[in-house]
Amino acid sequence: MIDYKLHIPGPVNVSEGAYKALTTPVMGHRSPDFVDLYNQCQPLLQTLFQTQDPVFLSTSSAWGVMEGAVRNLTRKKTLCCTCGAFSDKWIDVVKRCGKSGDALSVEWGQHIDPVELDKRLSTGEYDLVTLVHNETSCGMMNPLKEIMQVLAKYPDVLSVVDSVSSFSVVSIPKDELGIDVLLTGSQKALALPPGLALLSVSSRAFERAKQIEGRGYYFDFIEFLKNHEKGMTPSTPVIPLIHGLLYTLEHIFEEGVQNRFKRHADLNAQVHKWIEAKGFELLPQKKYASKSLSCVKNNLDMDVAGFVKALKEEKKLSIDGGYGKIKGKTFRISNMGNENAETIAFLLSQMDAIIDRFLPS
Ligand SMILES: *Cc1c(COP(=O)(O)O)cnc(C)c1O
């Protein structure tokens, strides 16, 4: 029985309204009813992705399309910008796909330096760059605009940007920045259950994909495009989540996109204030701190595992005790999705109520 509320950085808490939308009766995925649903989502998605390009719906988690992007777009060699668990994994995925790739690597919590990227791209070795915009494992948000300015100098190098935990939290003007593939997943900032990935693909990426053999079928961008033109997906999609998506998109535009960005920034600042008041520090430099979540450095030598467990069992609130190699050395608090000043204040007050037991005396 799930009797606690999620404040981990994904999946995040799903609203009653979104859950209800998931129970809409299923229809045939080649029916006019489905085409209607797909076509209702499309303009809202294009507005939110800030793009004229199509936005595809993939029945997979984000990794499906992260792998797919590499299979569709690498001709020569991929440069993976790695700065945490998700971006580190991407270079591994490139190699498992039998493609050649290198890492432009920085310490977890550090950002990708546009000057270093420029140096690497100037070798002419690469034709694809992968970037995780918001490295969820470290709570670090990369300087996307500066990075895309570097990529603009290299017209033969395509870009794939993972915005899984930043999409709809901060503005990402896809077309203006020249991002070739912008992708996200349903279970993070969109606050839906997992199972749907969303991606928008540029026309130069389609041109590249057409020249590439071995794109596979399930994540073939050209298949997506052909079906998109009919208001459909290549294979049977997760229809309940698409109902949930339409509900969520309408909700986002009701709130107002700018208001949504501001709400996330305010909630993030509210958490940061608590962190400072307690004497904790953030893992990344403040300038590159994520607006979606806070990754807190355990500089007070707290018993993180004990704290996270007690918060969940006693207060019915679930935060994260750190990811991978920084488990216990950090902990993470999400402010994604539908949180507001009251729900965050409640979380912080409940943390306050028990934290002293887990700090060294
Ligand atoms: C959660 C996350 C992923 C992985 O998403 P899945 O839906 O599990 O495939 C990828 N990138 C980032 C930045 C994430 O936060």
XYZ file of N, CA and C in Angstrom, residues 54-309:
768
model
N 7.444 18.613 -35.538
C 6.498 17.702 -34.888
C 7.001 17.257 -33.509
N 6.048 16.955 -32.632
C 6.389 16.368 -31.328
C 5.811 14.960 -31.312
N 6.690 13.975 -31.189
C 6.271 12.571 -31.227
C 6.007 12.036 -29.821
N 5.112 11.050 -29.774
C 4.800 10.375 -28.513
C 5.314 8.946 -28.616
N 6.221 8.591 -27.743
C 6.808 7.258 -27.767
C 6.384 6.486 -26.526
N 5.879 5.284 -26.746
C 5.506 4.438 -25.618
C 6.755 3.732 -25.108
N 7.419 4.421 -24.226
C 8.676 3.919 -23.656
C 9.024 4.892 -22.546
N 10.027 4.557 -21.803
C 10.553 5.579 -20.907
C 11.525 6.427 -21.731
N 12.090 7.444 -21.118
C 12.955 8.374 -21.846
C 14.152 7.658 -22.483
N 14.678 6.652 -21.796
C 15.850 5.956 -22.337
C 15.603 5.370 -23.717
N 14.376 4.977 -23.977
C 14.060 4.455 -25.307
C 14.425 5.450 -26.384
N 13.981 6.696 -26.215
C 14.258 7.685 -27.260
C 15.675 8.240 -27.144
N 16.282 8.146 -25.967
C 17.696 8.544 -25.832
C 18.572 7.590 -26.649
N 18.268 6.289 -26.525
C 18.973 5.303 -27.348
C 18.597 5.488 -28.817
N 17.304 5.703 -29.060
C 16.813 5.879 -30.432
C 17.507 7.032 -31.136
N 17.698 8.136 -30.447
C 18.323 9.320 -31.063
C 19.726 8.970 -31.556
N 20.454 8.213 -30.748
C 21.811 7.815 -31.122
C 21.772 6.908 -32.357
N 20.851 5.967 -32.375
C 20.758 5.027 -33.509
C 20.311 5.724 -34.796
N 19.502 6.776 -34.648
C 19.011 7.501 -35.821
C 20.014 8.500 -36.380
N 20.935 8.973 -35.534
C 21.664 10.184 -35.918
C 23.189 10.081 -35.958
N 23.778 9.019 -35.406
C 25.248 8.959 -35.437
C 25.735 8.384 -36.745
N 26.586 9.146 -37.423
C 27.213 8.665 -38.646
C 28.683 8.416 -38.332
N 29.341 9.477 -37.852
C 30.767 9.384 -37.530
C 30.944 8.970 -36.078
N 30.793 9.936 -35.201
C 31.106 9.704 -33.793
C 30.285 10.663 -32.924
N 29.863 10.175 -31.771
C 29.072 10.988 -30.852
C 29.942 11.503 -29.709
N 29.726 12.747 -29.355
C 30.376 13.297 -28.159
C 29.302 13.427 -27.078
N 29.481 12.677 -25.990
C 28.511 12.715 -24.894
C 29.052 13.624 -23.793
N 28.305 14.658 -23.470
C 28.680 15.541 -22.362
C 28.266 14.851 -21.077
N 29.223 14.472 -20.242
C 28.881 13.674 -19.061
C 29.225 14.410 -17.768
N 28.213 14.488 -16.893
C 28.361 15.279 -15.662
C 27.526 14.702 -14.525
N 27.154 13.431 -14.635
C 26.340 12.810 -13.585
C 25.841 11.459 -14.073
N 24.959 10.838 -13.305
C 24.563 9.454 -13.575
C 23.883 9.273 -14.931
N 22.967 10.168 -15.280
C 22.213 9.972 -16.529
C 23.086 10.246 -17.748
N 23.849 11.318 -17.683
C 24.709 11.643 -18.827
C 25.852 10.641 -18.951
N 26.371 10.122 -17.840
C 27.408 9.072 -17.876
C 26.880 7.828 -18.590
N 25.638 7.504 -18.302
C 25.021 6.302 -18.874
C 24.904 6.413 -20.400
N 24.717 7.642 -20.863
C 24.458 7.839 -22.305
C 25.650 7.387 -23.159
N 26.866 7.615 -22.677
C 28.042 7.159 -23.436
C 28.086 5.624 -23.477
N 27.672 5.019 -22.371
C 27.583 3.561 -22.306
C 26.553 3.058 -23.326
N 25.420 3.745 -23.404
C 24.353 3.365 -24.340
C 24.851 3.474 -25.786
N 25.592 4.541 -26.087
C 26.152 4.737 -27.437
C 26.993 3.517 -27.821
N 27.846 3.087 -26.899
C 28.746 1.957 -27.178
C 27.969 0.644 -27.299
N 26.943 0.476 -26.443
C 26.135 -0.741 -26.527
C 25.365 -0.818 -27.844
N 25.123 0.339 -28.470
C 24.470 0.352 -29.788
C 25.488 0.086 -30.890
N 26.733 -0.145 -30.515
C 27.777 -0.427 -31.501
C 28.246 0.827 -32.221
N 27.978 1.977 -31.647
C 28.390 3.244 -32.274
C 29.662 3.730 -31.591
N 30.348 4.614 -32.285
C 31.553 5.105 -31.639
C 31.272 6.439 -30.963
N 31.846 6.608 -29.775
C 31.568 7.801 -28.988
C 32.661 8.088 -27.984
N 32.777 9.366 -27.634
C 33.703 9.799 -26.582
C 32.911 10.619 -25.566
N 33.515 10.795 -24.405
C 32.882 11.617 -23.376
C 33.630 12.935 -23.212
N 32.865 13.996 -23.049
C 33.422 15.248 -22.536
C 32.953 15.279 -21.092
N 33.897 14.963 -20.212
C 33.510 14.588 -18.865
C 33.919 15.626 -17.822
N 33.014 15.916 -16.904
C 33.360 16.732 -15.736
C 32.901 15.991 -14.484
N 33.404 16.404 -13.338
C 33.005 15.826 -12.052
C 31.501 15.961 -11.861
N 30.895 15.001 -11.153
C 29.479 15.094 -10.811
C 29.224 16.408 -10.055
N 28.236 17.132 -10.519
C 27.892 18.396 -9.856
C 28.463 19.602 -10.584
N 29.508 19.352 -11.427
C 30.060 20.443 -12.240
C 29.239 20.566 -13.521
N 29.336 21.726 -14.160
C 28.597 21.920 -15.413
C 29.518 21.689 -16.613
N 28.906 21.499 -17.772
C 29.672 21.371 -19.016
C 30.126 22.764 -19.437
N 31.421 22.883 -19.675
C 32.000 24.171 -20.021
C 31.934 24.366 -21.549
N 31.222 25.398 -21.999
C 31.087 25.627 -23.442
C 32.442 25.763 -24.151
N 33.441 26.312 -23.471
C 34.770 26.487 -24.091
C 35.411 25.125 -24.372
N 35.279 24.214 -23.418
C 35.806 22.849 -23.595
C 35.081 22.135 -24.736
N 33.779 22.345 -24.791
C 32.977 21.724 -25.852
C 33.453 22.222 -27.209
N 33.674 23.508 -27.293
C 34.151 24.125 -28.529
C 35.468 23.472 -28.974
N 36.381 23.318 -28.017
C 37.683 22.704 -28.318
C 37.511 21.308 -28.908
N 36.636 20.528 -28.268
C 36.446 19.144 -28.726
C 35.808 19.102 -30.111
N 34.825 19.974 -30.335
C 34.129 19.944 -31.624
C 35.035 20.446 -32.752
N 35.982 21.303 -32.410
C 36.861 21.863 -33.446
C 37.783 20.798 -34.056
N 37.868 19.619 -33.425
C 38.660 18.529 -34.010
C 37.985 17.975 -35.264
N 36.689 18.226 -35.406
C 35.957 17.731 -36.570
C 35.635 16.247 -36.508
N 35.890 15.635 -35.347
C 35.666 14.182 -35.210
C 34.192 13.809 -35.060
N 33.405 14.777 -34.596
C 32.058 14.411 -34.127
C 30.948 14.935 -35.036
N 29.855 14.178 -35.079
C 28.684 14.682 -35.805
C 27.410 14.651 -34.965
N 27.555 14.297 -33.687
C 26.395 14.307 -32.785
C 26.882 14.617 -31.368
N 26.112 15.454 -30.675
C 26.413 15.749 -29.269
C 25.198 15.389 -28.431
N 25.407 14.675 -27.334
C 24.309 14.449 -26.398
C 24.555 15.281 -25.141
N 23.461 15.851 -24.649
C 23.553 16.696 -23.458
C 22.355 16.440 -22.563
N 22.603 16.251 -21.282
C 21.521 16.228 -20.307
C 21.404 17.648 -19.759
N 20.290 18.289 -20.037
C 20.135 19.684 -19.613
C 20.184 19.796 -18.100
N 19.303 19.031 -17.455
C 19.238 19.069 -15.997
C 19.678 17.709 -15.467
N 20.892 17.626 -14.948
C 21.426 16.348 -14.467
C 20.784 16.059 -13.109
N 19.750 15.227 -13.153
C 18.899 14.979 -11.983
C 19.677 14.363 -10.822
N 20.673 13.547 -11.131
C 21.429 12.876 -10.065
C 22.189 13.873 -9.191
N 22.555 15.013 -9.755
C 23.363 16.012 -9.035
C 22.621 17.328 -8.809
N 21.407 17.435 -9.321
C 20.661 18.695 -9.186
C 21.360 19.857 -9.868
N 21.974 19.569 -11.029
C 22.750 20.592 -11.739
C 22.135 20.870 -13.103
N 21.957 22.145 -13.394
C 21.373 22.539 -14.680
C 22.464 23.165 -15.545
N 22.702 22.566 -16.710
C 23.749 23.052 -17.609
C 23.363 24.380 -18.269
N 24.372 25.202 -18.615
C 24.095 26.475 -19.309
C 23.740 26.210 -20.775
N 22.481 25.912 -21.001
C 22.021 25.420 -22.303
C 22.254 26.425 -23.426
N 21.949 27.688 -23.150
C 22.055 28.703 -24.194
C 23.510 28.826 -24.679
N 24.439 28.879 -23.746
C 25.857 29.014 -24.081
C 26.353 27.775 -24.831
N 25.870 26.619 -24.406
C 26.270 25.372 -25.065
C 25.730 25.336 -26.497
N 24.477 25.769 -26.659
C 23.890 25.760 -28.010
C 24.542 26.804 -28.911
N 25.053 27.879 -28.322
C 25.791 28.877 -29.115
C 27.057 28.261 -29.706
N 27.697 27.383 -28.963
C 28.872 26.677 -29.480
C 28.448 25.748 -30.623
N 27.373 24.998 -30.398
C 26.914 24.059 -31.437
C 26.528 24.773 -32.727
N 26.068 26.002 -32.594
C 25.660 26.770 -33.786
C 26.837 26.996 -34.740
N 28.053 26.942 -34.202
C 29.250 27.119 -35.039
C 29.557 25.882 -35.882
N 28.911 24.765 -35.563
C 29.215 23.491 -36.227
C 27.957 22.909 -36.870
N 27.630 23.380 -38.066
C 26.366 22.967 -38.684
C 26.269 21.462 -38.982
N 27.389 20.761 -39.027
C 27.320 19.313 -39.284
C 27.154 18.486 -38.012
N 27.181 19.160 -36.881
C 27.040 18.439 -35.615
C 25.605 18.620 -35.098
N 24.873 17.518 -34.993
C 23.500 17.590 -34.477
C 23.512 17.479 -32.953
N 22.422 17.982 -32.348
C 22.345 17.985 -30.882
C 21.124 17.225 -30.393
N 21.322 16.431 -29.352
C 20.209 15.764 -28.674
C 20.219 16.239 -27.231
N 19.126 16.829 -26.792
C 19.073 17.378 -25.439
C 17.999 16.653 -24.626
N 18.443 16.055 -23.533
C 17.555 15.414 -22.563
C 17.059 16.499 -21.613
N 15.739 16.753 -21.659
C 15.149 17.719 -20.719
C 14.166 16.981 -19.810
N 14.496 15.725 -19.491
C 13.551 14.883 -18.746
C 13.108 15.562 -17.450
N 14.045 16.173 -16.733
C 13.649 16.774 -15.450
C 13.657 18.308 -15.483
N 13.674 18.908 -16.688
C 13.593 20.376 -16.740
C 12.472 20.873 -17.636
N 11.913 19.975 -18.452
C 10.868 20.378 -19.388
C 9.630 20.845 -18.633
N 9.199 22.053 -18.952
C 8.039 22.721 -18.323
C 8.382 23.304 -16.942
N 9.649 23.211 -16.552
C 10.112 23.855 -15.311
C 10.760 25.199 -15.644
N 11.588 25.182 -16.690
C 12.201 26.419 -17.197
C 11.936 26.474 -18.699
N 12.070 27.659 -19.267
C 11.831 27.834 -20.695
C 12.977 27.204 -21.498
N 12.626 26.364 -22.477
C 13.630 25.788 -23.384
C 13.163 26.072 -24.815
N 13.593 27.207 -25.375
C 13.140 27.560 -26.721
C 13.854 26.726 -27.784
N 13.273 25.580 -28.097
C 13.944 24.577 -28.951
C 14.415 25.148 -30.287
N 13.496 25.763 -31.014
C 13.870 26.233 -32.361
C 14.869 27.378 -32.286
N 14.628 28.293 -31.378
C 15.515 29.447 -31.241
C 16.943 29.011 -30.883
N 17.052 28.003 -30.026
C 18.379 27.523 -29.621
C 18.984 26.576 -30.661
N 18.160 26.094 -31.586
C 18.672 25.186 -32.622
C 18.894 23.765 -32.129
N 18.082 23.339 -31.176
C 18.192 21.954 -30.681
C 17.576 21.009 -31.715
N 18.298 19.949 -32.088
C 17.767 19.034 -33.109
C 16.784 18.029 -32.534
N 17.107 17.473 -31.387
C 16.155 16.572 -30.731
C 16.031 17.011 -29.278
N 14.821 17.366 -28.893
C 14.547 17.709 -27.494
C 13.603 16.634 -26.973
N 13.981 16.004 -25.892
C 13.170 14.879 -25.404
C 12.883 15.014 -23.914
N 11.762 14.419 -23.520
C 11.419 14.379 -22.098
C 10.578 13.134 -21.804
N 10.240 12.946 -20.551
C 9.441 11.783 -20.131
C 8.245 12.239 -19.313
N 7.281 11.331 -19.174
C 6.021 11.725 -18.530
C 6.098 11.848 -17.016
N 7.033 11.140 -16.389
C 6.941 10.948 -14.935
C 7.723 11.957 -14.099
N 8.345 12.922 -14.759
C 9.110 13.902 -13.977
C 8.287 15.185 -13.895
N 8.757 16.256 -14.526
C 8.090 17.546 -14.317
C 6.650 17.579 -14.849
N 6.303 16.693 -15.759
C 4.920 16.672 -16.256
C 3.972 15.979 -15.274
N 4.548 15.329 -14.284
C 3.772 14.752 -13.174
C 2.698 13.760 -13.625
N 3.048 12.943 -14.610
C 2.176 11.837 -15.028
C 2.835 10.527 -14.592
N 2.114 9.425 -14.625
C 2.797 8.151 -14.376
C 3.836 7.875 -15.466
N 4.789 6.984 -15.215
C 5.808 6.669 -16.217
C 5.223 5.899 -17.406
N 5.925 5.935 -18.535
C 5.540 5.092 -19.670
C 5.428 5.818 -20.990
N 5.551 7.158 -20.959
C 5.446 7.932 -22.197
C 6.671 8.835 -22.304
N 7.309 8.807 -23.482
C 8.393 9.756 -23.748
C 7.930 10.679 -24.864
N 8.379 11.919 -24.830
C 7.990 12.904 -25.837
C 9.258 13.449 -26.461
N 9.235 13.617 -27.780
C 10.438 14.151 -28.432
C 10.066 14.955 -29.670
N 10.808 16.018 -29.876
C 10.612 16.825 -31.068
C 11.905 16.792 -31.882
N 11.744 16.567 -33.192
C 12.890 16.291 -34.065
C 12.941 17.326 -35.192
N 14.108 17.887 -35.443
C 14.266 18.936 -36.456
C 14.328 18.355 -37.865
N 14.128 19.207 -38.881
C 14.181 18.678 -40.252
C 15.591 18.229 -40.620
N 16.628 18.891 -40.095
C 17.957 18.374 -40.446
C 18.241 17.031 -39.784
N 17.603 16.784 -38.659
C 17.748 15.455 -38.044
C 17.041 14.398 -38.904
N 15.881 14.743 -39.475
C 15.217 13.782 -40.378
C 16.092 13.501 -41.596
N 16.713 14.553 -42.137
C 17.590 14.379 -43.298
C 18.733 13.433 -42.967
N 19.317 13.631 -41.785
C 20.403 12.751 -41.340
C 19.894 11.313 -41.183
N 18.755 11.170 -40.506
C 18.237 9.824 -40.223
C 18.017 9.033 -41.509
N 17.535 9.721 -42.535
C 17.261 9.036 -43.817
C 18.516 8.386 -44.399
N 19.678 8.971 -44.068
C 20.931 8.424 -44.625
C 21.529 7.325 -43.752
N 20.897 7.033 -42.645
C 21.511 6.110 -41.686
C 20.849 4.739 -41.764
N 21.683 3.711 -41.880
C 21.146 2.355 -41.873
C 21.151 1.823 -40.454
N 20.281 0.860 -40.200
C 20.269 0.245 -38.877
C 19.618 1.123 -37.822
N 18.614 1.902 -38.270
C 17.896 2.742 -37.292
C 16.973 1.901 -36.421
N 16.748 0.658 -36.855
C 15.795 -0.184 -36.147
C 14.379 0.198 -36.531
N 13.405 -0.334 -35.824
C 12.000 -0.021 -36.140
C 11.334 0.808 -35.050
N 11.407 0.347 -33.805
C 10.549 0.911 -32.759
C 10.799 2.404 -32.543
N 12.043 2.825 -32.677
C 12.365 4.239 -32.440
C 12.815 4.951 -33.716
N 12.442 4.401 -34.867
C 12.834 5.015 -36.147
C 12.115 6.357 -36.333
N 12.907 7.421 -36.421
C 12.325 8.763 -36.562
C 11.471 8.884 -37.822
N 11.865 8.181 -38.892
C 11.131 8.287 -40.155
C 9.753 7.611 -40.032
N 9.703 6.494 -39.308
C 8.407 5.846 -39.017
C 7.519 6.782 -38.193
N 8.122 7.410 -37.190
C 7.360 8.352 -36.358
C 6.763 9.459 -37.227
N 7.588 9.987 -38.133
C 7.151 11.107 -38.968
C 6.003 10.697 -39.901
N 6.150 9.523 -40.527
C 5.105 9.038 -41.452
C 3.771 8.900 -40.727
N 3.807 8.340 -39.541
C 2.575 8.141 -38.776
C 2.036 9.448 -38.212
N 2.944 10.312 -37.829
C 2.569 11.623 -37.289
C 1.703 12.384 -38.295
N 2.062 12.258 -39.570
C 1.316 12.980 -40.605
C -0.144 12.523 -40.670
N -0.412 11.317 -40.150
C -1.800 10.815 -40.095
C -2.407 10.978 -38.688
N -1.676 11.641 -37.796
C -2.177 11.803 -36.417
C -2.075 10.523 -35.613
N -1.038 9.745 -35.906
C -0.904 8.435 -35.251
C 0.541 8.161 -34.842
N 0.705 7.054 -34.141
C 2.040 6.602 -33.722
C 2.362 5.300 -34.463
N 3.648 4.939 -34.602
C 3.990 3.736 -35.370
C 3.337 2.460 -34.831
N 3.340 2.292 -33.513
C 2.730 1.082 -32.946
C 1.697 1.513 -31.903
N 1.015 0.546 -31.318
C -0.058 0.877 -30.368
C 0.509 1.651 -29.183
N 0.074 2.875 -28.986
C 0.645 3.675 -27.901
C -0.068 3.444 -26.578
N 0.502 4.007 -25.539
C -0.088 3.917 -24.207
C -1.214 4.973 -24.123
N -2.354 4.593 -24.666
C -3.478 5.536 -24.841
C -3.895 6.214 -23.518
N -3.990 5.473 -22.399
C -4.371 6.168 -21.152
C -3.442 7.336 -20.820
N -2.149 7.146 -21.031
C -1.217 8.241 -20.713
C -1.385 9.423 -21.657
N -1.856 9.162 -22.864
C -2.068 10.272 -23.802
C -3.311 11.071 -23.372
N -4.320 10.391 -22.846
C -5.434 11.131 -22.218
C -4.917 11.960 -21.050
N -4.060 11.353 -20.258
C -3.464 12.069 -19.123
C -2.641 13.259 -19.589
N -1.957 13.079 -20.717
C -1.132 14.155 -21.271
C -2.000 15.337 -21.692
N -3.096 15.049 -22.374
C -3.971 16.150 -22.816
C -4.509 16.904 -21.595
N -4.922 16.144 -20.587
C -5.391 16.781 -19.343
C -4.296 17.696 -18.779
N -3.085 17.170 -18.726
C -1.962 17.915 -18.136
C -1.636 19.164 -18.945
N -1.639 19.033 -20.274
C -1.328 20.181 -21.133
C -2.364 21.287 -20.931
N -3.629 20.897 -20.880
C -4.684 21.907 -20.678
C -4.491 22.612 -19.340
N -4.126 21.805 -18.349
C -3.868 22.308 -17.004
C -2.697 23.309 -17.017
N -1.649 22.971 -17.746
C -0.461 23.833 -17.823
C -0.820 25.176 -18.462
N -1.620 25.133 -19.536
C -1.969 26.391 -20.207
C -2.991 27.199 -19.411
N -3.783 26.499 -18.594
C -4.692 27.212 -17.677
C -3.889 27.996 -16.639
N -2.867 27.335 -16.093
C -2.005 28.023 -15.117
C -1.237 29.156 -15.801
N -0.857 28.914 -17.035
C -0.005 29.865 -17.766
C 1.431 29.379 -17.681
N 2.078 29.274 -18.833
C 3.420 28.685 -18.870
C 4.406 29.537 -18.059
N 4.327 30.847 -18.224
C 5.235 31.735 -17.468
C 4.991 31.610 -15.965
N 3.721 31.494 -15.584
C 3.401 31.322 -14.159
C 3.969 30.009 -13.629
N 3.918 28.998 -14.491
C 4.464 27.690 -14.102
C 5.975 27.791 -13.865
N 6.677 28.466 -14.770
C 8.127 28.649 -14.598
C 8.398 29.393 -13.282
N 7.611 30.436 -13.035
C 7.834 31.252 -11.839
C 7.553 30.439 -10.573
N 6.476 29.647 -10.622
C 6.130 28.821 -9.456
C 7.298 27.881 -9.138
N 7.853 27.245 -10.152
C 8.969 26.325 -9.894
C 10.185 27.060 -9.323
N 10.470 28.242 -9.864
C 11.622 29.011 -9.356
C 11.392 29.394 -7.894
N 10.179 29.805 -7.579
C 9.861 30.209 -6.196
C 9.962 29.023 -5.233
N 9.425 27.881 -5.649
C 9.455 26.697 -4.777
C 10.891 26.236 -4.548
N 11.673 26.311 -5.603
C 13.076 25.926 -5.528
C 13.806 26.843 -4.537
N 13.514 28.148 -4.607
C 14.137 29.112 -3.684
C 13.697 28.839 -2.246
N 12.442 28.423 -2.094
C 11.913 28.092 -0.760
C 12.703 26.927 -0.142
N 13.009 25.927 -0.954
C 13.794 24.786 -0.466
C 15.234 25.228 -0.169
N 15.795 26.043 -1.060
C 17.173 26.524 -0.853
C 17.317 27.281 0.462
N 16.276 28.048 0.794
C 16.301 28.821 2.038
C 16.396 27.885 3.247
N 15.636 26.800 3.186
C 15.665 25.804 4.260
C 17.068 25.195 4.357
N 17.635 24.860 3.208
C 18.964 24.232 3.157
C 19.998 25.140 3.840
N 19.949 26.419 3.492
C 20.894 27.379 4.082
C 20.662 27.548 5.573
N 19.394 27.634 5.952
C 19.064 27.825 7.376
C 19.583 26.673 8.229
N 19.594 25.481 7.657
C 20.061 24.303 8.394
C 21.585 24.213 8.425
N 22.235 24.977 7.565
C 23.693 24.891 7.476
C 24.176 23.892 6.433
N 23.246 23.398 5.614
C 23.645 22.518 4.502
C 24.096 23.359 3.313
N 24.746 22.679 2.350
C 25.142 23.330 1.094
C 24.564 22.543 -0.087
N 24.478 23.218 -1.206
C 24.066 22.518 -2.429
C 25.274 21.812 -3.031
N 25.049 20.703 -3.741
C 26.170 20.038 -4.415
C 26.730 20.907 -5.551
N 25.888 21.388 -6.467
C 26.450 22.229 -7.540
C 26.666 23.658 -7.057
N 27.419 24.405 -7.858
C 27.527 25.849 -7.610
C 26.129 26.444 -7.735
N 25.854 27.438 -6.911
C 24.518 28.043 -6.886
C 24.049 28.469 -8.291
N 24.974 29.017 -9.071
C 24.645 29.505 -10.410
C 24.093 28.396 -11.315
N 24.549 27.168 -11.090
C 24.131 26.052 -11.933
C 23.164 25.115 -11.209
N 22.610 25.578 -10.097
C 21.679 24.730 -9.361
C 20.392 24.559 -10.154
N 19.892 23.344 -10.150
C 18.646 23.022 -10.844
C 17.469 23.783 -10.246
N 16.485 24.084 -11.078
C 15.235 24.702 -10.597
C 14.168 23.636 -10.321
N 14.478 22.379 -10.639
C 13.493 21.301 -10.508
C 13.595 20.569 -9.183
N 14.817 20.544 -8.689
C 15.089 19.795 -7.464
C 16.311 20.405 -6.806
N 16.523 20.019 -5.559
C 17.727 20.452 -4.860
C 18.518 19.219 -4.482
N 19.787 19.193 -4.879
C 20.685 18.126 -4.452
C 21.560 18.709 -3.350
N 21.332 18.222 -2.125
C 21.955 18.800 -0.940
C 23.197 17.999 -0.582
N 24.300 18.703 -0.369
C 25.531 18.060 0.065
C 25.400 17.748 1.556
N 25.776 16.557 1.948
C 25.659 16.175 3.359
C 26.874 16.664 4.142
N 27.084 17.969 4.152
C 28.253 18.533 4.835
C 28.098 18.509 6.358
N 26.900 18.177 6.857
C 26.692 18.117 8.312
C 26.828 16.695 8.841
N 27.185 15.761 7.942
C 27.385 14.375 8.344
C 26.130 13.776 8.982
N 25.004 14.051 8.370
C 23.719 13.515 8.833
C 23.624 12.034 8.465
N 22.849 11.277 9.212
C 22.521 9.906 8.833
C 21.398 10.002 7.784
N 21.797 10.123 6.525
C 20.827 10.372 5.444
C 19.826 9.220 5.318
N 20.338 7.994 5.317
C 19.449 6.841 5.135
C 18.405 6.781 6.250
N 18.854 7.022 7.491
C 17.940 7.000 8.633
C 16.885 8.093 8.533
N 17.316 9.267 8.115
C 16.422 10.416 7.983
C 15.352 10.159 6.911
N 15.804 9.675 5.756
C 14.880 9.420 4.642
C 13.857 8.351 5.033
N 14.333 7.331 5.743
C 13.458 6.229 6.155
C 12.417 6.709 7.173
